[in-house]
């Protein structure tokens, strides 16, 4: 019987192969471990709050007030003078001139009265048979909105702008008189002070005129004409004449005048 003998490789050669294979595996494992260590050490950390970040934004929000290189610098709000506010106060509208005044400067929210917006009336305050001396001048506001009369009217007892202006009785009230729509205002007038009898000739007047004064007292605002009451064609006038400034009631207008 023939028999085949199977030859096995050398034990030394097989051992060498095993050793080489193990070395290759160990090298691969070492390489993988090194890469894992590099990745573990590589992630960037977030920039701390308040620090500048270069080249772009990080995962953490940059607080206002910190500059970011390559980005825009946050705008800061300018101080307004009010503590605790971040915006300037809204300006309020103001009238021309002093606060609360109109363009006429009369100290109210209403415009000065115009001559063509007023009607006039004259009432004699003396008893029948007495020398006509005391008169009540009345104006009525024809408009629906209020208007303002200032100081005292510049009254003339004779025709023409060249006629002398009647002196004011004392200092006129500095407060303007607001005449409501359809309302009235008053001024008291004293025209004659001569008590001498006889045949003396005195100046005569058949009407009175009154020029309105603007708010600041430096301008005129139209002239009113006051015709004499029925039954009087003319009245005697002299330099004793006086006028009391505009008032809101008949009593305030006439009380000082009746004492003359």
PDB file of C-alpha atoms in Angstrom:
ATOM      1  CA  UNK A   1       0.000   0.000   0.000  1.00  0.00           C
ATOM      2  CA  UNK A   2       1.341   3.324  -0.945  1.00  0.00           C
ATOM      3  CA  UNK A   3       0.966   6.082   1.591  1.00  0.00           C
ATOM      4  CA  UNK A   4       1.414   9.908   1.120  1.00  0.00           C
ATOM      5  CA  UNK A   5       3.163  11.770   3.705  1.00  0.00           C
ATOM      6  CA  UNK A   6       1.796  15.314   4.352  1.00  0.00           C
ATOM      7  CA  UNK A   7       4.498  17.767   5.200  1.00  0.00           C
ATOM      8  CA  UNK A   8       3.601  20.545   7.552  1.00  0.00           C
ATOM      9  CA  UNK A   9       5.290  23.864   7.387  1.00  0.00           C
ATOM     10  CA  UNK A  10       7.996  24.805   9.727  1.00  0.00           C
ATOM     11  CA  UNK A  11       6.756  25.829  13.137  1.00  0.00           C
ATOM     12  CA  UNK A  12       9.200  28.704  13.182  1.00  0.00           C
ATOM     13  CA  UNK A  13       7.884  30.140   9.870  1.00  0.00           C
ATOM     14  CA  UNK A  14       4.268  30.017  11.125  1.00  0.00           C
ATOM     15  CA  UNK A  15       5.150  31.750  14.327  1.00  0.00           C
ATOM     16  CA  UNK A  16       6.878  34.501  12.421  1.00  0.00           C
ATOM     17  CA  UNK A  17       3.719  35.148  10.394  1.00  0.00           C
ATOM     18  CA  UNK A  18       1.632  35.375  13.504  1.00  0.00           C
ATOM     19  CA  UNK A  19       4.018  37.896  15.029  1.00  0.00           C
ATOM     20  CA  UNK A  20       4.012  40.082  11.897  1.00  0.00           C
ATOM     21  CA  UNK A  21       0.209  40.078  11.749  1.00  0.00           C
ATOM     22  CA  UNK A  22      -0.044  41.063  15.381  1.00  0.00           C
ATOM     23  CA  UNK A  23       2.335  43.954  14.826  1.00  0.00           C
ATOM     24  CA  UNK A  24       0.276  45.295  11.935  1.00  0.00           C
ATOM     25  CA  UNK A  25      -2.890  45.163  14.022  1.00  0.00           C
ATOM     26  CA  UNK A  26      -1.161  46.926  16.898  1.00  0.00           C
ATOM     27  CA  UNK A  27       0.063  49.658  14.569  1.00  0.00           C
ATOM     28  CA  UNK A  28      -3.449  50.216  13.229  1.00  0.00           C
ATOM     29  CA  UNK A  29      -4.860  50.422  16.724  1.00  0.00           C
ATOM     30  CA  UNK A  30      -2.188  52.904  17.760  1.00  0.00           C
ATOM     31  CA  UNK A  31      -2.937  55.133  14.737  1.00  0.00           C
ATOM     32  CA  UNK A  32      -6.665  55.090  15.480  1.00  0.00           C
ATOM     33  CA  UNK A  33      -6.044  55.956  19.109  1.00  0.00           C
ATOM     34  CA  UNK A  34      -3.859  58.942  18.130  1.00  0.00           C
ATOM     35  CA  UNK A  35      -6.518  60.298  15.813  1.00  0.00           C
ATOM     36  CA  UNK A  36      -9.132  59.930  18.537  1.00  0.00           C
ATOM     37  CA  UNK A  37      -6.881  61.833  20.958  1.00  0.00           C
ATOM     38  CA  UNK A  38      -6.408  64.656  18.421  1.00  0.00           C
ATOM     39  CA  UNK A  39     -10.155  64.942  17.865  1.00  0.00           C
ATOM     40  CA  UNK A  40     -10.813  64.944  21.576  1.00  0.00           C
ATOM     41  CA  UNK A  41      -8.391  67.821  22.083  1.00  0.00           C
ATOM     42  CA  UNK A  42      -9.457  69.752  18.917  1.00  0.00           C
ATOM     43  CA  UNK A  43     -12.986  71.286  19.526  1.00  0.00           C
ATOM     44  CA  UNK A  44     -12.933  75.054  19.957  1.00  0.00           C
ATOM     45  CA  UNK A  45     -14.232  76.501  23.181  1.00  0.00           C
ATOM     46  CA  UNK A  46     -16.818  79.284  23.261  1.00  0.00           C
ATOM     47  CA  UNK A  47     -15.483  82.782  23.609  1.00  0.00           C
ATOM     48  CA  UNK A  48     -16.060  84.049  27.158  1.00  0.00           C
ATOM     49  CA  UNK A  49     -18.698  86.728  27.677  1.00  0.00           C
ATOM     50  CA  UNK A  50     -17.342  90.247  27.174  1.00  0.00           C
ATOM     51  CA  UNK A  51     -14.354  89.146  25.013  1.00  0.00           C
ATOM     52  CA  UNK A  52     -13.911  90.023  21.325  1.00  0.00           C
ATOM     53  CA  UNK A  53     -14.255  87.144  18.824  1.00  0.00           C
ATOM     54  CA  UNK A  54     -12.012  87.249  15.754  1.00  0.00           C
ATOM     55  CA  UNK A  55     -13.264  86.391  12.286  1.00  0.00           C
ATOM     56  CA  UNK A  56     -16.929  85.806  12.997  1.00  0.00           C
ATOM     57  CA  UNK A  57     -19.538  84.846  15.534  1.00  0.00           C
ATOM     58  CA  UNK A  58     -19.225  82.090  18.131  1.00  0.00           C
ATOM     59  CA  UNK A  59     -21.799  79.876  19.733  1.00  0.00           C
ATOM     60  CA  UNK A  60     -22.283  82.307  22.625  1.00  0.00           C
ATOM     61  CA  UNK A  61     -24.017  85.670  22.195  1.00  0.00           C
ATOM     62  CA  UNK A  62     -21.749  88.688  22.371  1.00  0.00           C
ATOM     63  CA  UNK A  63     -23.160  91.158  24.916  1.00  0.00           C
ATOM     64  CA  UNK A  64     -23.945  94.698  23.817  1.00  0.00           C
ATOM     65  CA  UNK A  65     -21.003  97.021  24.264  1.00  0.00           C
ATOM     66  CA  UNK A  66     -18.358  94.445  23.175  1.00  0.00           C
ATOM     67  CA  UNK A  67     -16.772  94.894  19.742  1.00  0.00           C
ATOM     68  CA  UNK A  68     -16.708  91.989  17.300  1.00  0.00           C
ATOM     69  CA  UNK A  69     -13.790  92.054  14.852  1.00  0.00           C
ATOM     70  CA  UNK A  70     -15.080  91.858  11.306  1.00  0.00           C
ATOM     71  CA  UNK A  71     -18.644  92.758  12.409  1.00  0.00           C
ATOM     72  CA  UNK A  72     -20.468  96.002  13.140  1.00  0.00           C
ATOM     73  CA  UNK A  73     -20.010  97.851  16.412  1.00  0.00           C
ATOM     74  CA  UNK A  74     -23.297  98.147  18.338  1.00  0.00           C
ATOM     75  CA  UNK A  75     -24.695 101.667  18.399  1.00  0.00           C
ATOM     76  CA  UNK A  76     -24.917 103.331  21.767  1.00  0.00           C
ATOM     77  CA  UNK A  77     -27.815 105.581  22.726  1.00  0.00           C
ATOM     78  CA  UNK A  78     -26.900 109.206  23.302  1.00  0.00           C
ATOM     79  CA  UNK A  79     -27.803 110.509  26.791  1.00  0.00           C
ATOM     80  CA  UNK A  80     -30.984 112.556  26.921  1.00  0.00           C
ATOM     81  CA  UNK A  81     -30.642 114.242  30.289  1.00  0.00           C
ATOM     82  CA  UNK A  82     -33.394 112.122  31.797  1.00  0.00           C
ATOM     83  CA  UNK A  83     -32.024 109.357  33.988  1.00  0.00           C
ATOM     84  CA  UNK A  84     -33.277 105.906  33.154  1.00  0.00           C
ATOM     85  CA  UNK A  85     -34.591 106.767  29.705  1.00  0.00           C
ATOM     86  CA  UNK A  86     -33.139 105.580  26.443  1.00  0.00           C
ATOM     87  CA  UNK A  87     -34.924 107.948  24.092  1.00  0.00           C
ATOM     88  CA  UNK A  88     -35.145 111.703  23.757  1.00  0.00           C
ATOM     89  CA  UNK A  89     -38.364 113.337  25.009  1.00  0.00           C
ATOM     90  CA  UNK A  90     -40.867 114.308  22.336  1.00  0.00           C
ATOM     91  CA  UNK A  91     -40.878 118.109  21.941  1.00  0.00           C
ATOM     92  CA  UNK A  92     -44.137 119.813  22.578  1.00  0.00           C
ATOM     93  CA  UNK A  93     -45.495 122.422  20.341  1.00  0.00           C
ATOM     94  CA  UNK A  94     -45.169 126.003  21.603  1.00  0.00           C
ATOM     95  CA  UNK A  95     -46.698 129.239  20.405  1.00  0.00           C
ATOM     96  CA  UNK A  96     -44.635 131.982  18.981  1.00  0.00           C
ATOM     97  CA  UNK A  97     -43.085 134.328  21.495  1.00  0.00           C
ATOM     98  CA  UNK A  98     -43.540 133.527  25.192  1.00  0.00           C
ATOM     99  CA  UNK A  99     -45.031 130.211  26.190  1.00  0.00           C
ATOM    100  CA  UNK A 100     -48.804 130.143  25.774  1.00  0.00           C
ATOM    101  CA  UNK A 101     -48.933 133.361  23.812  1.00  0.00           C
ATOM    102  CA  UNK A 102     -50.343 133.951  20.360  1.00  0.00           C
ATOM    103  CA  UNK A 103     -48.623 135.911  17.617  1.00  0.00           C
ATOM    104  CA  UNK A 104     -50.211 139.064  19.055  1.00  0.00           C
ATOM    105  CA  UNK A 105     -48.557 138.442  22.407  1.00  0.00           C
ATOM    106  CA  UNK A 106     -51.739 138.947  24.433  1.00  0.00           C
ATOM    107  CA  UNK A 107     -51.007 136.023  26.780  1.00  0.00           C
ATOM    108  CA  UNK A 108     -54.024 133.921  25.794  1.00  0.00           C
ATOM    109  CA  UNK A 109     -54.804 131.290  23.194  1.00  0.00           C
ATOM    110  CA  UNK A 110     -57.171 133.678  21.380  1.00  0.00           C
ATOM    111  CA  UNK A 111     -56.470 136.297  18.743  1.00  0.00           C
ATOM    112  CA  UNK A 112     -56.934 140.018  19.315  1.00  0.00           C
ATOM    113  CA  UNK A 113     -60.360 141.450  18.466  1.00  0.00           C
ATOM    114  CA  UNK A 114     -60.553 143.226  15.117  1.00  0.00           C
ATOM    115  CA  UNK A 115     -62.580 146.375  14.614  1.00  0.00           C
ATOM    116  CA  UNK A 116     -64.672 144.881  11.820  1.00  0.00           C
ATOM    117  CA  UNK A 117     -65.602 141.964  14.083  1.00  0.00           C
ATOM    118  CA  UNK A 118     -67.234 144.165  16.722  1.00  0.00           C
ATOM    119  CA  UNK A 119     -70.438 146.202  16.902  1.00  0.00           C
ATOM    120  CA  UNK A 120     -70.592 149.363  19.036  1.00  0.00           C
ATOM    121  CA  UNK A 121     -73.085 151.081  21.287  1.00  0.00           C
ATOM    122  CA  UNK A 122     -73.039 154.146  23.573  1.00  0.00           C
ATOM    123  CA  UNK A 123     -75.254 154.673  26.655  1.00  0.00           C
ATOM    124  CA  UNK A 124     -75.559 157.953  28.563  1.00  0.00           C
ATOM    125  CA  UNK A 125     -75.180 157.414  32.296  1.00  0.00           C
ATOM    126  CA  UNK A 126     -76.386 160.846  33.516  1.00  0.00           C
ATOM    127  CA  UNK A 127     -79.919 161.694  34.517  1.00  0.00           C
ATOM    128  CA  UNK A 128     -82.124 163.673  32.162  1.00  0.00           C
ATOM    129  CA  UNK A 129     -81.506 167.424  32.577  1.00  0.00           C
ATOM    130  CA  UNK A 130     -77.900 166.966  33.732  1.00  0.00           C
ATOM    131  CA  UNK A 131     -74.907 167.894  31.606  1.00  0.00           C
ATOM    132  CA  UNK A 132     -73.931 164.802  29.583  1.00  0.00           C
ATOM    133  CA  UNK A 133     -70.583 163.716  30.991  1.00  0.00           C
ATOM    134  CA  UNK A 134     -70.561 159.979  31.670  1.00  0.00           C
ATOM    135  CA  UNK A 135     -70.914 157.368  28.930  1.00  0.00           C
ATOM    136  CA  UNK A 136     -70.684 153.619  28.733  1.00  0.00           C
ATOM    137  CA  UNK A 137     -68.994 152.294  25.599  1.00  0.00           C
ATOM    138  CA  UNK A 138     -70.079 148.742  24.718  1.00  0.00           C
ATOM    139  CA  UNK A 139     -68.681 146.382  22.081  1.00  0.00           C
ATOM    140  CA  UNK A 140     -70.188 143.047  21.037  1.00  0.00           C
ATOM    141  CA  UNK A 141     -68.200 140.210  19.475  1.00  0.00           C
ATOM    142  CA  UNK A 142     -70.001 139.216  16.264  1.00  0.00           C
ATOM    143  CA  UNK A 143     -67.998 136.010  15.822  1.00  0.00           C
ATOM    144  CA  UNK A 144     -68.663 132.617  17.384  1.00  0.00           C
ATOM    145  CA  UNK A 145     -65.120 132.322  18.722  1.00  0.00           C
ATOM    146  CA  UNK A 146     -63.647 134.423  21.550  1.00  0.00           C
ATOM    147  CA  UNK A 147     -61.333 137.367  20.911  1.00  0.00           C
ATOM    148  CA  UNK A 148     -59.219 139.566  23.166  1.00  0.00           C
ATOM    149  CA  UNK A 149     -59.256 143.293  24.049  1.00  0.00           C
ATOM    150  CA  UNK A 150     -56.082 144.735  25.553  1.00  0.00           C
ATOM    151  CA  UNK A 151     -55.412 147.636  27.914  1.00  0.00           C
ATOM    152  CA  UNK A 152     -57.657 150.662  27.249  1.00  0.00           C
ATOM    153  CA  UNK A 153     -58.948 151.875  23.896  1.00  0.00           C
ATOM    154  CA  UNK A 154     -57.341 154.997  22.439  1.00  0.00           C
ATOM    155  CA  UNK A 155     -60.385 157.258  22.469  1.00  0.00           C
ATOM    156  CA  UNK A 156     -60.670 160.528  20.523  1.00  0.00           C
ATOM    157  CA  UNK A 157     -63.559 162.936  21.061  1.00  0.00           C
ATOM    158  CA  UNK A 158     -63.009 164.904  17.891  1.00  0.00           C
ATOM    159  CA  UNK A 159     -62.885 163.815  14.280  1.00  0.00           C
ATOM    160  CA  UNK A 160     -59.658 162.726  12.651  1.00  0.00           C
ATOM    161  CA  UNK A 161     -56.555 160.873  13.742  1.00  0.00           C
ATOM    162  CA  UNK A 162     -54.897 164.176  14.639  1.00  0.00           C
ATOM    163  CA  UNK A 163     -57.345 164.738  17.490  1.00  0.00           C
ATOM    164  CA  UNK A 164     -55.846 164.283  20.971  1.00  0.00           C
ATOM    165  CA  UNK A 165     -56.222 160.908  22.679  1.00  0.00           C
ATOM    166  CA  UNK A 166     -58.201 160.899  25.916  1.00  0.00           C
ATOM    167  CA  UNK A 167     -56.052 160.111  28.935  1.00  0.00           C
ATOM    168  CA  UNK A 168     -56.579 156.806  30.707  1.00  0.00           C
ATOM    169  CA  UNK A 169     -58.042 156.952  34.187  1.00  0.00           C
ATOM    170  CA  UNK A 170     -55.226 155.501  36.260  1.00  0.00           C
ATOM    171  CA  UNK A 171     -53.289 152.499  34.997  1.00  0.00           C
ATOM    172  CA  UNK A 172     -55.280 150.215  32.695  1.00  0.00           C
ATOM    173  CA  UNK A 173     -55.703 146.623  33.792  1.00  0.00           C
ATOM    174  CA  UNK A 174     -52.798 144.625  32.372  1.00  0.00           C
ATOM    175  CA  UNK A 175     -54.961 141.498  32.116  1.00  0.00           C
ATOM    176  CA  UNK A 176     -56.542 141.074  28.678  1.00  0.00           C
ATOM    177  CA  UNK A 177     -60.334 140.864  28.459  1.00  0.00           C
ATOM    178  CA  UNK A 178     -61.540 137.754  26.641  1.00  0.00           C
ATOM    179  CA  UNK A 179     -64.813 138.491  24.827  1.00  0.00           C
ATOM    180  CA  UNK A 180     -66.751 135.296  24.201  1.00  0.00           C
ATOM    181  CA  UNK A 181     -68.487 134.699  20.903  1.00  0.00           C
ATOM    182  CA  UNK A 182     -71.591 136.934  20.995  1.00  0.00           C
ATOM    183  CA  UNK A 183     -70.361 138.408  24.294  1.00  0.00           C
ATOM    184  CA  UNK A 184     -69.760 142.012  25.350  1.00  0.00           C
ATOM    185  CA  UNK A 185     -67.008 144.169  26.843  1.00  0.00           C
ATOM    186  CA  UNK A 186     -67.198 147.684  28.282  1.00  0.00           C
ATOM    187  CA  UNK A 187     -65.232 150.902  28.777  1.00  0.00           C
ATOM    188  CA  UNK A 188     -66.298 153.924  30.836  1.00  0.00           C
ATOM    189  CA  UNK A 189     -65.850 157.428  29.372  1.00  0.00           C
ATOM    190  CA  UNK A 190     -65.945 160.862  31.014  1.00  0.00           C
ATOM    191  CA  UNK A 191     -66.001 163.730  28.480  1.00  0.00           C
ATOM    192  CA  UNK A 192     -66.582 167.083  30.183  1.00  0.00           C
ATOM    193  CA  UNK A 193     -65.328 168.519  33.458  1.00  0.00           C
ATOM    194  CA  UNK A 194     -65.997 172.270  33.193  1.00  0.00           C
ATOM    195  CA  UNK A 195     -68.660 173.421  35.674  1.00  0.00           C
ATOM    196  CA  UNK A 196     -68.481 177.092  34.779  1.00  0.00           C
ATOM    197  CA  UNK A 197     -71.708 178.532  33.475  1.00  0.00           C
ATOM    198  CA  UNK A 198     -72.215 181.575  31.343  1.00  0.00           C
ATOM    199  CA  UNK A 199     -71.749 182.054  27.682  1.00  0.00           C
ATOM    200  CA  UNK A 200     -68.400 180.286  27.273  1.00  0.00           C
ATOM    201  CA  UNK A 201     -67.847 178.286  24.120  1.00  0.00           C
ATOM    202  CA  UNK A 202     -66.750 174.684  24.509  1.00  0.00           C
ATOM    203  CA  UNK A 203     -65.602 172.108  22.045  1.00  0.00           C
ATOM    204  CA  UNK A 204     -68.383 169.916  20.754  1.00  0.00           C
ATOM    205  CA  UNK A 205     -68.316 166.329  19.544  1.00  0.00           C
ATOM    206  CA  UNK A 206     -70.953 164.357  17.639  1.00  0.00           C
ATOM    207  CA  UNK A 207     -69.248 160.950  18.022  1.00  0.00           C
ATOM    208  CA  UNK A 208     -66.407 159.116  19.696  1.00  0.00           C
ATOM    209  CA  UNK A 209     -63.754 156.929  18.106  1.00  0.00           C
ATOM    210  CA  UNK A 210     -61.711 154.214  19.791  1.00  0.00           C
ATOM    211  CA  UNK A 211     -58.605 152.610  18.339  1.00  0.00           C
ATOM    212  CA  UNK A 212     -57.876 149.078  19.553  1.00  0.00           C
ATOM    213  CA  UNK A 213     -54.454 148.256  20.977  1.00  0.00           C
ATOM    214  CA  UNK A 214     -52.637 145.039  20.031  1.00  0.00           C
ATOM    215  CA  UNK A 215     -51.409 142.529  22.597  1.00  0.00           C
ATOM    216  CA  UNK A 216     -47.978 144.026  23.282  1.00  0.00           C
ATOM    217  CA  UNK A 217     -49.253 147.610  23.248  1.00  0.00           C
ATOM    218  CA  UNK A 218     -46.990 148.591  20.359  1.00  0.00           C
ATOM    219  CA  UNK A 219     -49.424 148.195  17.471  1.00  0.00           C
ATOM    220  CA  UNK A 220     -52.926 149.352  16.633  1.00  0.00           C
ATOM    221  CA  UNK A 221     -55.643 146.991  15.478  1.00  0.00           C
ATOM    222  CA  UNK A 222     -58.414 149.045  13.832  1.00  0.00           C
ATOM    223  CA  UNK A 223     -60.670 151.893  14.910  1.00  0.00           C
ATOM    224  CA  UNK A 224     -64.241 151.720  16.187  1.00  0.00           C
ATOM    225  CA  UNK A 225     -66.833 154.477  15.830  1.00  0.00           C
ATOM    226  CA  UNK A 226     -69.365 155.152  18.609  1.00  0.00           C
ATOM    227  CA  UNK A 227     -72.348 157.287  17.569  1.00  0.00           C
ATOM    228  CA  UNK A 228     -74.034 159.335  20.268  1.00  0.00           C
ATOM    229  CA  UNK A 229     -77.212 157.971  21.869  1.00  0.00           C
ATOM    230  CA  UNK A 230     -80.571 159.047  20.495  1.00  0.00           C
ATOM    231  CA  UNK A 231     -81.528 162.535  21.598  1.00  0.00           C
ATOM    232  CA  UNK A 232     -77.983 163.878  21.570  1.00  0.00           C
ATOM    233  CA  UNK A 233     -76.648 165.645  18.515  1.00  0.00           C
ATOM    234  CA  UNK A 234     -73.451 166.863  20.166  1.00  0.00           C
ATOM    235  CA  UNK A 235     -71.870 166.914  23.609  1.00  0.00           C
ATOM    236  CA  UNK A 236     -69.422 169.334  25.206  1.00  0.00           C
ATOM    237  CA  UNK A 237     -65.874 167.979  25.667  1.00  0.00           C
ATOM    238  CA  UNK A 238     -62.700 169.287  27.245  1.00  0.00           C
ATOM    239  CA  UNK A 239     -59.280 168.199  28.445  1.00  0.00           C
ATOM    240  CA  UNK A 240     -60.741 166.792  31.679  1.00  0.00           C
ATOM    241  CA  UNK A 241     -61.945 163.778  29.668  1.00  0.00           C
ATOM    242  CA  UNK A 242     -60.844 160.345  30.920  1.00  0.00           C
ATOM    243  CA  UNK A 243     -61.423 156.737  29.831  1.00  0.00           C
ATOM    244  CA  UNK A 244     -61.404 153.585  31.926  1.00  0.00           C
ATOM    245  CA  UNK A 245     -59.898 150.484  30.279  1.00  0.00           C
ATOM    246  CA  UNK A 246     -61.807 147.492  28.949  1.00  0.00           C
ATOM    247  CA  UNK A 247     -63.745 145.464  31.514  1.00  0.00           C
ATOM    248  CA  UNK A 248     -65.930 142.393  31.491  1.00  0.00           C
ATOM    249  CA  UNK A 249     -68.872 144.042  33.302  1.00  0.00           C
ATOM    250  CA  UNK A 250     -70.621 147.396  33.217  1.00  0.00           C
ATOM    251  CA  UNK A 251     -69.949 147.971  36.901  1.00  0.00           C
ATOM    252  CA  UNK A 252     -66.167 147.524  36.599  1.00  0.00           C
ATOM    253  CA  UNK A 253     -66.086 149.847  33.614  1.00  0.00           C
ATOM    254  CA  UNK A 254     -68.205 152.652  35.098  1.00  0.00           C
ATOM    255  CA  UNK A 255     -67.502 152.626  38.836  1.00  0.00           C
ATOM    256  CA  UNK A 256     -64.318 154.764  38.669  1.00  0.00           C
ATOM    257  CA  UNK A 257     -65.848 157.033  36.024  1.00  0.00           C
ATOM    258  CA  UNK A 258     -68.954 157.883  38.037  1.00  0.00           C
ATOM    259  CA  UNK A 259     -66.710 159.294  40.776  1.00  0.00           C
ATOM    260  CA  UNK A 260     -65.538 162.108  38.463  1.00  0.00           C
TER     261      UNK A 260
END
